[in-house]
Coordinates of C-alpha atoms and ligand atoms in Angstrom, one line a residue:
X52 CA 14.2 23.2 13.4
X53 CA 18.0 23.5 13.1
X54 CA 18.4 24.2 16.4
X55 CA 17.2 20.3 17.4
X56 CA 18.3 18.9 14.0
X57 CA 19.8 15.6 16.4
X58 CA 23.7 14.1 15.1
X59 CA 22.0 10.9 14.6
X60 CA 19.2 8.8 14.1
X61 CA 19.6 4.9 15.2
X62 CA 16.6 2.8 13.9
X63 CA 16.6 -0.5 15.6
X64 CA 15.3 -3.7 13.0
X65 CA 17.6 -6.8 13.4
X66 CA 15.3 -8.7 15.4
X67 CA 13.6 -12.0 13.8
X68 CA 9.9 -10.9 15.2
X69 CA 9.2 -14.5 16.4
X70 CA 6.2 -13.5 17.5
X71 CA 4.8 -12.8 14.0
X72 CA 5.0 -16.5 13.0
X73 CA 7.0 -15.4 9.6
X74 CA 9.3 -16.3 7.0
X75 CA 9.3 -12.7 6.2
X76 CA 11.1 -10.1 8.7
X77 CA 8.6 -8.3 11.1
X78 CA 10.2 -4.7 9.6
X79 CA 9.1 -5.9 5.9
X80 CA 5.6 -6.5 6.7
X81 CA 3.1 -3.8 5.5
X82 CA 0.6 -1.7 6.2
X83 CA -1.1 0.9 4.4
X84 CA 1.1 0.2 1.4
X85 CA 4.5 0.3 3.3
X86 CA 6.9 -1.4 5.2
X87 CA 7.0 -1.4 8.9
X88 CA 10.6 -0.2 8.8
X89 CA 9.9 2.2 6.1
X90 CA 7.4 4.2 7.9
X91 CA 10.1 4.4 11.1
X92 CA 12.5 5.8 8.0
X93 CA 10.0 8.0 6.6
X94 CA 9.2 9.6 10.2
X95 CA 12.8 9.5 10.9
X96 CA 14.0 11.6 7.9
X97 CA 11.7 14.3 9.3
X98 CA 14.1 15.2 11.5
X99 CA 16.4 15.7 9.3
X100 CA 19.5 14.4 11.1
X101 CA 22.9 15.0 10.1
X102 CA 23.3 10.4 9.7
X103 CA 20.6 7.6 9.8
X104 CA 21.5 4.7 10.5
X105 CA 19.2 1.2 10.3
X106 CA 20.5 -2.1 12.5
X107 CA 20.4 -4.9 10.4
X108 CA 20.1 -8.8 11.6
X109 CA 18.2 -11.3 11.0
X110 CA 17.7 -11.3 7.1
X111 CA 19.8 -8.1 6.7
X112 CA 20.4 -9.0 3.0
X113 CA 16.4 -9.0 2.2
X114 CA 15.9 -5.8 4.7
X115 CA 19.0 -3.9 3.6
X116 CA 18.0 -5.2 -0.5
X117 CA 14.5 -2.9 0.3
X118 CA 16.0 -0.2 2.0
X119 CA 18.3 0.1 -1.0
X120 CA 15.0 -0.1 -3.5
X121 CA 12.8 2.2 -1.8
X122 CA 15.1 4.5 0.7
X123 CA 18.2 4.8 -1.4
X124 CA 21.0 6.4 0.5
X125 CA 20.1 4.7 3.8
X126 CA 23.1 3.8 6.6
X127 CA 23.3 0.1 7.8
X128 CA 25.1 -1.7 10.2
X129 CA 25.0 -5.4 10.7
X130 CA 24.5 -7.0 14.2
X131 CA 25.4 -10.4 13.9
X132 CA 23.7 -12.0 17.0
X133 CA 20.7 -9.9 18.3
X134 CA 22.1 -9.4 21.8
X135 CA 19.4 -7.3 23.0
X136 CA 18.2 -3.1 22.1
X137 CA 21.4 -1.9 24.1
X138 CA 23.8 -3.7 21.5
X139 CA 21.9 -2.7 18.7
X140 CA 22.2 0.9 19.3
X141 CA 26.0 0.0 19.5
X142 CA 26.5 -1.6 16.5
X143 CA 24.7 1.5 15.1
X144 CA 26.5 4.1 16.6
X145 CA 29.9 2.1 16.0
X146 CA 29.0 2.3 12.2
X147 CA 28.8 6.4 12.4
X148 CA 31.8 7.1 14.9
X149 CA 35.0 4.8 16.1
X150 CA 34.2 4.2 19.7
X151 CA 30.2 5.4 19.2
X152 CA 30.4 8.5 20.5
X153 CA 29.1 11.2 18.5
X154 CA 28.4 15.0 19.8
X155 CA 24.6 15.9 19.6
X156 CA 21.6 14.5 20.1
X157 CA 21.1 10.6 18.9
X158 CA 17.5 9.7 18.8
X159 CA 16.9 6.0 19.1
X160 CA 13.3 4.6 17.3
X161 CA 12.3 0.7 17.3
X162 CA 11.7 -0.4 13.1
X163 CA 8.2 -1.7 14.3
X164 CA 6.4 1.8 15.9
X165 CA 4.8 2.3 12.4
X166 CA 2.6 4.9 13.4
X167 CA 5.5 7.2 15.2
X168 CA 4.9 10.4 13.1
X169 CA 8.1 12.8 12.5
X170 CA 5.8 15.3 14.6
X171 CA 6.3 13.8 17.3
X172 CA 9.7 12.7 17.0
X173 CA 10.6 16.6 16.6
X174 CA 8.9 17.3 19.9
X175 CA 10.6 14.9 21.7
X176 CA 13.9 15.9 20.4
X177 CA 12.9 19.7 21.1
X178 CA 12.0 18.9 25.1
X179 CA 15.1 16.8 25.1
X180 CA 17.6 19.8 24.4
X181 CA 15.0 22.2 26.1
X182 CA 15.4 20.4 29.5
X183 CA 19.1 19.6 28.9
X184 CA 18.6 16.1 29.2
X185 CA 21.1 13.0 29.2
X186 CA 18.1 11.1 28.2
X187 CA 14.2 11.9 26.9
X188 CA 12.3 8.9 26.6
X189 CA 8.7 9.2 25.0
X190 CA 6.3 7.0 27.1
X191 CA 2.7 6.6 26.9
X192 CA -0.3 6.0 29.1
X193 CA -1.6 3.0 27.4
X194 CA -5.0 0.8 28.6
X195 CA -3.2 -2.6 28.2
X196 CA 0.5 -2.7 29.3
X197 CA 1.2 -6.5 28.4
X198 CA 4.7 -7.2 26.8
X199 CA 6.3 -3.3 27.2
X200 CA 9.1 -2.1 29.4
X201 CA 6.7 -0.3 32.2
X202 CA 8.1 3.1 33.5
X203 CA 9.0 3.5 37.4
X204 CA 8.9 6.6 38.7
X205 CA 9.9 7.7 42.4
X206 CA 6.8 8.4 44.0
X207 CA 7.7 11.5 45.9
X208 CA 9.1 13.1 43.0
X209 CA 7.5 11.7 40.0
X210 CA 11.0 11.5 38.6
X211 CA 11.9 8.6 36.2
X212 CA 13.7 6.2 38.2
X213 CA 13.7 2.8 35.8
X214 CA 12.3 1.1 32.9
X215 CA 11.8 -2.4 33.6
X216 CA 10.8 -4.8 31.0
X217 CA 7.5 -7.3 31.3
X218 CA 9.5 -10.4 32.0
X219 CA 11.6 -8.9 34.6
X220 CA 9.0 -7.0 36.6
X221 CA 7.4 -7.7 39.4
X222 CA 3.4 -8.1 40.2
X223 CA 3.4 -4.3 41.1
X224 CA 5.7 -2.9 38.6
X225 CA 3.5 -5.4 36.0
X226 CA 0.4 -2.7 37.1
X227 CA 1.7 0.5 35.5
X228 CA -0.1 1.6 32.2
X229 CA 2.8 4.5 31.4
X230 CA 5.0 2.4 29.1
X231 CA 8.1 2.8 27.1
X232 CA 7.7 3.8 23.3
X233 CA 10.9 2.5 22.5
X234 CA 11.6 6.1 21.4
X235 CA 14.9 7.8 23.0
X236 CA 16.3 11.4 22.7
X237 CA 20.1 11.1 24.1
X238 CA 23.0 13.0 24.8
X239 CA 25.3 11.4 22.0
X240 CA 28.8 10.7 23.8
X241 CA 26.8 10.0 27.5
X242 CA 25.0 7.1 25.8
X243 CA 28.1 5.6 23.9
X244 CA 29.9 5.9 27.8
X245 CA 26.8 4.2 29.2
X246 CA 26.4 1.4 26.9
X247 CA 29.5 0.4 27.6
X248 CA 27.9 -0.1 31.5
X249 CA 24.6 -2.2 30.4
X250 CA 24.8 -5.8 31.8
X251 CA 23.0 -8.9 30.5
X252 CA 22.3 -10.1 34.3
X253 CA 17.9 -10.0 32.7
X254 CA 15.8 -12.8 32.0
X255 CA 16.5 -12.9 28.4
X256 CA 20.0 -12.6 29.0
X257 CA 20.1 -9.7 26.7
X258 CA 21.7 -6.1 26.9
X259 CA 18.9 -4.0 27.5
X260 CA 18.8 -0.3 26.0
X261 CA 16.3 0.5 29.3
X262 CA 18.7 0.0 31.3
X263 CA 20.6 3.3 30.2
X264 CA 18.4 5.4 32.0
X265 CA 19.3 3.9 35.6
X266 CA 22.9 4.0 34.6
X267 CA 23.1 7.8 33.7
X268 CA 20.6 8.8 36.4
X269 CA 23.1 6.8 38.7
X270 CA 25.5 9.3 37.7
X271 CA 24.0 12.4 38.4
X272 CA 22.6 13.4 35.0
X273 CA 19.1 14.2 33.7
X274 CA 16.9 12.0 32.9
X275 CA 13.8 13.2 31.4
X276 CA 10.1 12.0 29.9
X277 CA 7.9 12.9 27.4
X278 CA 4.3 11.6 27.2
X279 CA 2.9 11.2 24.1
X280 CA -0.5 13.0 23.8
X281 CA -1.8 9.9 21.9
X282 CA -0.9 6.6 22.9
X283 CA -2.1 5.1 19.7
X284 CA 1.1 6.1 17.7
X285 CA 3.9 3.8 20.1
X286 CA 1.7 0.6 19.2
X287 CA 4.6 -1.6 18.4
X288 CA 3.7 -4.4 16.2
X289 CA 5.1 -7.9 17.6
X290 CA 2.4 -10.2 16.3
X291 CA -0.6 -10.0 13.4
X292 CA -3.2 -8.8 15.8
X293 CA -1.5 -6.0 16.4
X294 CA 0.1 -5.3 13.0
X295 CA -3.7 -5.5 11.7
X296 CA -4.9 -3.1 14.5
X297 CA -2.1 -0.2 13.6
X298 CA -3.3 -0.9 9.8
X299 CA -6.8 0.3 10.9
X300 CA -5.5 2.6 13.3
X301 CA -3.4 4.4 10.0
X302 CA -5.8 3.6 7.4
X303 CA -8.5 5.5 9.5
X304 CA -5.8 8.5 10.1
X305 CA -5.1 8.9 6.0
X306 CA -8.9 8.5 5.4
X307 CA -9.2 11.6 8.0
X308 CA -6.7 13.8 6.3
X309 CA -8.8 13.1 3.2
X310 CA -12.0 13.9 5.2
X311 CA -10.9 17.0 6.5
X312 CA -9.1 17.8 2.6
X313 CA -12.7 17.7 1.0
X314 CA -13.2 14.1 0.0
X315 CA -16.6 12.3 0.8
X316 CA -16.0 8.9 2.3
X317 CA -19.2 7.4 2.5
X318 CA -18.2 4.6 4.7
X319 CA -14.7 4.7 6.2
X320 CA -14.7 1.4 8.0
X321 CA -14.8 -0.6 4.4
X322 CA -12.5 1.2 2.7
X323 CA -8.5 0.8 2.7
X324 CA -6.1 3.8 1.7
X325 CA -2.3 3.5 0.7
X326 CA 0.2 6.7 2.8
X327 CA 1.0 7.6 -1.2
X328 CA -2.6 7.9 -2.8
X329 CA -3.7 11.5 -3.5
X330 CA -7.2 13.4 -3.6
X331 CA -8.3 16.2 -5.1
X332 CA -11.6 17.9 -3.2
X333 CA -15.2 16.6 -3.9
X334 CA -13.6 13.3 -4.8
X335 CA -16.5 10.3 -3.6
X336 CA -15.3 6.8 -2.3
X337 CA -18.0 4.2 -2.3
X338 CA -18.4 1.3 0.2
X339 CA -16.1 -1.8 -0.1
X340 CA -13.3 0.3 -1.8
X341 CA -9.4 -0.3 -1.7
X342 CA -6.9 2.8 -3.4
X343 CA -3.0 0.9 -3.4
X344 CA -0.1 2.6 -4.5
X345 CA 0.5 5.6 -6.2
X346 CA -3.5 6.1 -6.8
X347 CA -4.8 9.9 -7.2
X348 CA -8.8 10.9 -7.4
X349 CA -8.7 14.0 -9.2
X350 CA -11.8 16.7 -8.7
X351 CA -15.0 15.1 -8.5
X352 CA -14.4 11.8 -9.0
X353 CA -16.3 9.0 -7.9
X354 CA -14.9 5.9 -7.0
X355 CA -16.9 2.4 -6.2
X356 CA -18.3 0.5 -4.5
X357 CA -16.3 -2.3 -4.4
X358 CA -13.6 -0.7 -6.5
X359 CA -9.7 -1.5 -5.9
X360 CA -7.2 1.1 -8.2
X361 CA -3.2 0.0 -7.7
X362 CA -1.0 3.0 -9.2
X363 CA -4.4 4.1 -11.2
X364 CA -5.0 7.9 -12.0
X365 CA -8.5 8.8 -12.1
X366 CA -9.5 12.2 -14.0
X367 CA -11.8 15.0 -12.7
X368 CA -15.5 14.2 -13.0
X369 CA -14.6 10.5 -13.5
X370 CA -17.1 7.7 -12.3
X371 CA -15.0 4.4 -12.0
X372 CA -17.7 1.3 -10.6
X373 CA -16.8 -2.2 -9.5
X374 CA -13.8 -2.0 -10.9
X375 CA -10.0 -3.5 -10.4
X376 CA -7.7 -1.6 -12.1
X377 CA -3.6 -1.9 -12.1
X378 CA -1.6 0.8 -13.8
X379 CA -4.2 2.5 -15.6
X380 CA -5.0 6.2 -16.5
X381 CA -8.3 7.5 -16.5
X382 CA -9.6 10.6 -18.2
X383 CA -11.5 13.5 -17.2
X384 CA -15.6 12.7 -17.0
X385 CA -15.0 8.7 -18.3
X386 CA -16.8 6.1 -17.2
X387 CA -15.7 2.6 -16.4
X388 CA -17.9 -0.1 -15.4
X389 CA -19.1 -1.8 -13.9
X390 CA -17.2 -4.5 -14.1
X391 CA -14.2 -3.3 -15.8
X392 CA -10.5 -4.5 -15.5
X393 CA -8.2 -2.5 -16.2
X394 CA -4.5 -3.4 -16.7
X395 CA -1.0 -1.9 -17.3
X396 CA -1.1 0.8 -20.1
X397 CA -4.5 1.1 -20.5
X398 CA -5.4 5.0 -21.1
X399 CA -8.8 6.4 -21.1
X400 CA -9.4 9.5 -23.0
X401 CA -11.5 12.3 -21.3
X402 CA -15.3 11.1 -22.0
X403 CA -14.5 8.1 -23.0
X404 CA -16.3 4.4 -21.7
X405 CA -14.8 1.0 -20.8
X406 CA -18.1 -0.7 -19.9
X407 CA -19.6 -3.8 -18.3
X408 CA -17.2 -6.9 -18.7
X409 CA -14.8 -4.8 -20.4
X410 CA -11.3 -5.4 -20.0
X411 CA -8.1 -3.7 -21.4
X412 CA -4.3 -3.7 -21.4
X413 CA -1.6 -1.5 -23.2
X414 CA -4.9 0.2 -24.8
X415 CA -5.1 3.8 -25.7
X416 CA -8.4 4.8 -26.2
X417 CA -9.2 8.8 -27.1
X418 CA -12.0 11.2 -26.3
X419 CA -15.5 10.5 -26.5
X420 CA -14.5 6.5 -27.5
X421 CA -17.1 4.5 -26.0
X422 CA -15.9 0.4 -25.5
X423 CA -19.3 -0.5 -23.6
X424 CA -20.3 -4.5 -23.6
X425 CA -17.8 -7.4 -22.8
X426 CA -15.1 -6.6 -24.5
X427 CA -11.2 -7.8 -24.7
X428 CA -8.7 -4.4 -25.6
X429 CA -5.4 -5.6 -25.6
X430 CA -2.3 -3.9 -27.4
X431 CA -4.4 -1.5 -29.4
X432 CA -5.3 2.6 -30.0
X433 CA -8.4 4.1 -31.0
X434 CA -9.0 7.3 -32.2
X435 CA -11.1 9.9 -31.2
X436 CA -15.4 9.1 -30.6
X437 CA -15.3 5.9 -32.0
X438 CA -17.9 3.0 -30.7
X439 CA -16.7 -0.4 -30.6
X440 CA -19.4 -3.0 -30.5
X441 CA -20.4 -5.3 -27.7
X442 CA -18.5 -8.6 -27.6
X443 CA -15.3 -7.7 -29.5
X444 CA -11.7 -8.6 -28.9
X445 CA -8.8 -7.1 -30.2
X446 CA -7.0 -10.5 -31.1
X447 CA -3.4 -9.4 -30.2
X448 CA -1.5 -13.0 -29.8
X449 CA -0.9 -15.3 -32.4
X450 CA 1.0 -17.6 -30.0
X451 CA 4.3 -16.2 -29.6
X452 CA 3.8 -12.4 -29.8
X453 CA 2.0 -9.6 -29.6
X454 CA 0.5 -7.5 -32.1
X455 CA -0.7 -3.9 -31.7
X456 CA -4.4 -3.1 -33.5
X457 CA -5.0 0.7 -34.2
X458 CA -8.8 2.1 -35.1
X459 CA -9.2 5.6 -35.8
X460 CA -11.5 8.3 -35.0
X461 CA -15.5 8.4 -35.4
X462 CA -15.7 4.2 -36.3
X463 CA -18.4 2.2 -35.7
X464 CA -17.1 -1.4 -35.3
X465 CA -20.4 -4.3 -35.1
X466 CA -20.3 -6.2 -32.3
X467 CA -18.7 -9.5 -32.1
X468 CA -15.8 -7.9 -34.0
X469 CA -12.3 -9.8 -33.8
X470 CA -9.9 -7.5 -35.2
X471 CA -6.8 -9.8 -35.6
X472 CA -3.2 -7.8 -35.4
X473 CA -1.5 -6.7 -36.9
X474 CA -4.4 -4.6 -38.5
X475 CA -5.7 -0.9 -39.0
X476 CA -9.2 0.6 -39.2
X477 CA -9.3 3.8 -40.9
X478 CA -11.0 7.0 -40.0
X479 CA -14.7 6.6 -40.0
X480 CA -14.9 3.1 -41.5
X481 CA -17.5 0.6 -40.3
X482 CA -17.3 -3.1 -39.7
X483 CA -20.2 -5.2 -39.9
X484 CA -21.3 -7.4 -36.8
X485 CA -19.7 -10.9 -36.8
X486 CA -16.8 -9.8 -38.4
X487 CA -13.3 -11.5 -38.5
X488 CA -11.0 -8.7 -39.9
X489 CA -7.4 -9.9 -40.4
X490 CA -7.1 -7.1 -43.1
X491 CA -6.8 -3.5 -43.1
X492 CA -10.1 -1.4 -43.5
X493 CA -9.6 2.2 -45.5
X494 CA -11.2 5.0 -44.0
X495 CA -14.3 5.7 -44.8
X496 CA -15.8 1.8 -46.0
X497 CA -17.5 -0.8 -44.8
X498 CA -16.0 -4.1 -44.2
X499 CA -18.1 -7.1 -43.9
X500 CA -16.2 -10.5 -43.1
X501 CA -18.6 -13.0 -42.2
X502 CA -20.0 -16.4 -44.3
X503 CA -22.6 -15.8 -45.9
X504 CA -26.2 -16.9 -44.2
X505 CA -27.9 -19.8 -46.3
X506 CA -31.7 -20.6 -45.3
X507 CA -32.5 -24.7 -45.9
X508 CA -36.3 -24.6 -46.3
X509 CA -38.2 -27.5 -44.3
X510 CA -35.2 -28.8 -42.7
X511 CA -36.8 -29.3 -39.8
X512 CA -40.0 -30.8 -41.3
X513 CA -37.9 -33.5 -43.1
X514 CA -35.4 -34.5 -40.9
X515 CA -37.0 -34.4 -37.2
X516 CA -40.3 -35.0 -38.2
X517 CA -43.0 -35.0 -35.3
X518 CA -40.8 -32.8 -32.7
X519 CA -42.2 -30.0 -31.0
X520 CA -39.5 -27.9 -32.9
X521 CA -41.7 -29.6 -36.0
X522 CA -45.1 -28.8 -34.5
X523 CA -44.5 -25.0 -33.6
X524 CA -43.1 -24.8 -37.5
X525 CA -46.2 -26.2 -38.8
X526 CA -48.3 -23.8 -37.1
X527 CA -46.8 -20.9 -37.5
X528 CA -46.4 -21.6 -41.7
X529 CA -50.4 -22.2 -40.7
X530 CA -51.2 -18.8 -39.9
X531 CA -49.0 -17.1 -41.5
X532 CA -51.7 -18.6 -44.7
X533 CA -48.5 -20.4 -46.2
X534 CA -50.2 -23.7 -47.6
X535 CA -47.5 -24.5 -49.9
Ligands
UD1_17 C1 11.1 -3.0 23.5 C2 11.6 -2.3 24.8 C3 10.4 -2.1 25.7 C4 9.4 -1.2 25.0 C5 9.0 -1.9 23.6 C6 8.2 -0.9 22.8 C7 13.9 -3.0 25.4 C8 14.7 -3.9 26.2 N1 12.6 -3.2 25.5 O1 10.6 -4.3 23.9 O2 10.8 -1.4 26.9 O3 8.2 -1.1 25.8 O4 10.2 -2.2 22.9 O5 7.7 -1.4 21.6 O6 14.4 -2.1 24.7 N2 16.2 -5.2 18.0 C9 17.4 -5.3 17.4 N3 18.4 -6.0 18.0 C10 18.3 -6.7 19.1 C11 17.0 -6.7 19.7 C12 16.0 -5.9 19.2 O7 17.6 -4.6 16.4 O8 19.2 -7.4 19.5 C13 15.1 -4.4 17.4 C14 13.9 -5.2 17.0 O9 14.1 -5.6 15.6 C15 12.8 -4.3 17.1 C16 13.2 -3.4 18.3 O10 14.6 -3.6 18.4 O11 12.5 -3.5 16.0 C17 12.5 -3.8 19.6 O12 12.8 -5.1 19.9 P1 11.7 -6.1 20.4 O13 12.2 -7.4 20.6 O14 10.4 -5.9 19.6 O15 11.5 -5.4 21.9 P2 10.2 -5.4 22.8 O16 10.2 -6.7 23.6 O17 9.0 -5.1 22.1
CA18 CA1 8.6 -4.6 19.9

């Protein structure tokens, strides 16, 4: 590895993306839970080269602003006017050495190849010093061509002669499928000498990093290409078609690796993974599911359908149904819905429930604790084995903050319960259904706070006389032998 470990590595991302019809950079749109550019980064640090560097442009302060959140430590250098690849790698290079030139290998990688993985990237940078190249550039057979720079090769020799880009080729040149990546391996002080060579004389008036290759072969110096075994991972993303087909393209790969780790993924096509969610073996993913973020599945858990965990830990032996859940931690053999929702902070106990139209936030709940029917948990802890009945709400706001509800272990709350916090239920106390408690319940008792029910004999008779409410009263006193 440390024998190719390149000098540099020059990740190319000032361009607008026009194409993408955006008011956010193309590098900062995501897929599979990252950014374009940060999968180029991720790949990139692979290699682990001695300096990366990332060419910054249009929007730099947004792109550099989440390079700096989420790849701390990460070179950039600012190209004021995107004057084309060639200038870009420039600016780059200028950034890491006065004048450019550094000794070494300098691998060049465009910010939107999200699929490049750092497998390949190593191979190309191992032929490269293998063959003694000037220049290595990864190419790939591709079944539509449309929009790349195509690769010419002499045809007696099969040697590369050119890359020439779609607007400046002709009808013939227009016909060949190998295509250029975008992905360079180069001799690090003969690239900074031929830069300073590349012309702008192209239809877009641009300096072309392509044009390199003609420039050193020119001079008598190996130039060298690598064809990538799968074409799929150059797909450069210029527009939403394609940014939505490498999505499926990756989303497919991670669901793979999970395959081929042990999970069961019923059906693959409906569900979307994030690069950083985690399985354990024997974990199930139902239909129509989405895992975002830092999700995990631990052993045996079973997820869906129609699920979607963000950042959301899911215990061994778990079963989580039609359920959204943000920030939430799961225990070992719970249950949640379906039709739960769970937010920040909610923890579930091992065993425990949240049931059907069940929803929770900041809420600890402990082993065995069962929260089954259409429920509101908010800013509240409940002990161990404890049943909350259906239709409660923890009543945690009182208009300008919130208050924080505990119940301890082995209750038994009645259902539509409002438990309005501040306020604490002891160790195996009951509540009576219908209650309103606003004050503290000592372990071991029964509160009961409700009106009292008050039964107005021959209401009905009196005051809606004749109604069919009236009639079926009548008849039923009738049989029931009541002549009074
Ligand atoms: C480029 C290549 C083409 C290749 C294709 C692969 C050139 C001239 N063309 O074309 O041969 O087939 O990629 O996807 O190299 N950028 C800058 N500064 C600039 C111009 C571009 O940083 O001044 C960055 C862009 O942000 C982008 C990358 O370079 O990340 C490629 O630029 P783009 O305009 O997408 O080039 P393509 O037309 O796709
Ligand atoms: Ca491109």
């Amino acid at each position: 590895m440390s024998a190719i470990r390149p000098a540099a590595v020059v990740v190319l991302a000032a361009g607008e993306g026009t194409r993408m019809k955006s008011k956010t950079p193309k590098v900062l749109h995501e897929l599979c839970g990252r950014s374009l550019v940060g999968h180029v980064v991720s790949a990139a640090r692979e290699l682990e080269p001695e300096h990366l560097v990332v060419v910054v442009g249009h929007a730099s302060e947004r792109v550099e602003g989440h390079l700096a959140e989420r790849y701390a430590g990460t070179r950039t250098a600012y190209q004021a006017e995107q004057n084309g690849t060639g200038h870009a790698v420039r600016i780059g290079l200028e950034e890491l050495a006065p004048g450019g030139a550094l000794d070494g290998t300098v691998v060049v990688v465009c910010g939107d190849t999200p699929l490049l993985s750092g497998g390949t990237l190593t191979a190309l940078a191992a032929t490269h010093s293998a063959d003694g190249n000037a220049v290595t550039v990864l190419t790939a057979e591709v079944p539509d061509s449309t929009g790349y720079g195509r690769i010419v090769r002499d045809a007696a020799s099969g040697a590369v002669t050119a890359i020439v880009e779609h607007k400046d080729a002709t009808d013939a040149q227009r016909a060949i499928r190998e295509i250029n990546s975008g992905v360079f391996a180069f001799d690090g002080r003969l690239l900074a000498d031929a830069l300073g060579k590349v012309r702008t004389d192209n239809s877009q008036g641009e300096e072309y990093l392509t044009d390199v290759l003609g420039i050193l072969r020119e001079a008598g110096h190996r130039v060298g290409a690598s064809v990538a075994a799968d074409h799929r991972e150059i797909l450069g993303i210029n527009n939403r078609v394609q940014l939505a087909e490498a999505g499926r393209l990756l989303n497919a790969r991670l669901l793979e690796q999970a395959m081929m780790a042990g999970v069961t993924v019923v059906d693959p096509a409906s569900v979307r993974v994030d690069v950083t969610v985690t399985f354990e073996p024997d974990a199930i993913i139902h239909p129509g599911s989405q895992l975002l973020g830092v999700t995990h599945l631990g052993e045996g858990a079973e997820v869906g359908p129609n699920t979607r965990l963000k950042d959301t830990a899911v215990g061994a032996g778990a079963r989580v149904d039609n359920t959204v859940a943000d920030g939430a931690e799961i225990g070992a053999d719970a249950a949640v819905g379906p039709y739960a929702y769970l937010r920040p902070g909610t923890r579930l106990g091992p065993k425990s429930k949240a049931g059907t139209y069940v929803e929770m936030k900041n809420a600890s709940i402990g082993e065995g604790t069962k929260v089954p029917h259409l429920s509101y948990v908010g800013d509240a802890t409940i002990g161990e084995y404890s049943n909350i009945g259906a239709a409660s709400v923890f009543v945690n706001y009182d208009g300008e903050a919130k208050h924080h509800t505990t119940i301890g272990s082995h209750c038994k709350t009645g259902s539509d319960n409002m438990f309005v916090a501040p306020v604490t239920v002891g160790d195996g106390a009951y509540t009576a259904a219908g209650s309103v408690i606003t004050k503290d319940v000592p372990a071991g008792s029964l509160a009961v706070a409700r009106g009292q029910q008050r039964n107005i004999e021959g209401w009905v008779a009196r005051k809606r006389p004749g109604s069919a409410a009236a009639q079926a009263a009548a008849a039923a006193t009738e049989m029931s032998g009541d002549n009074n």
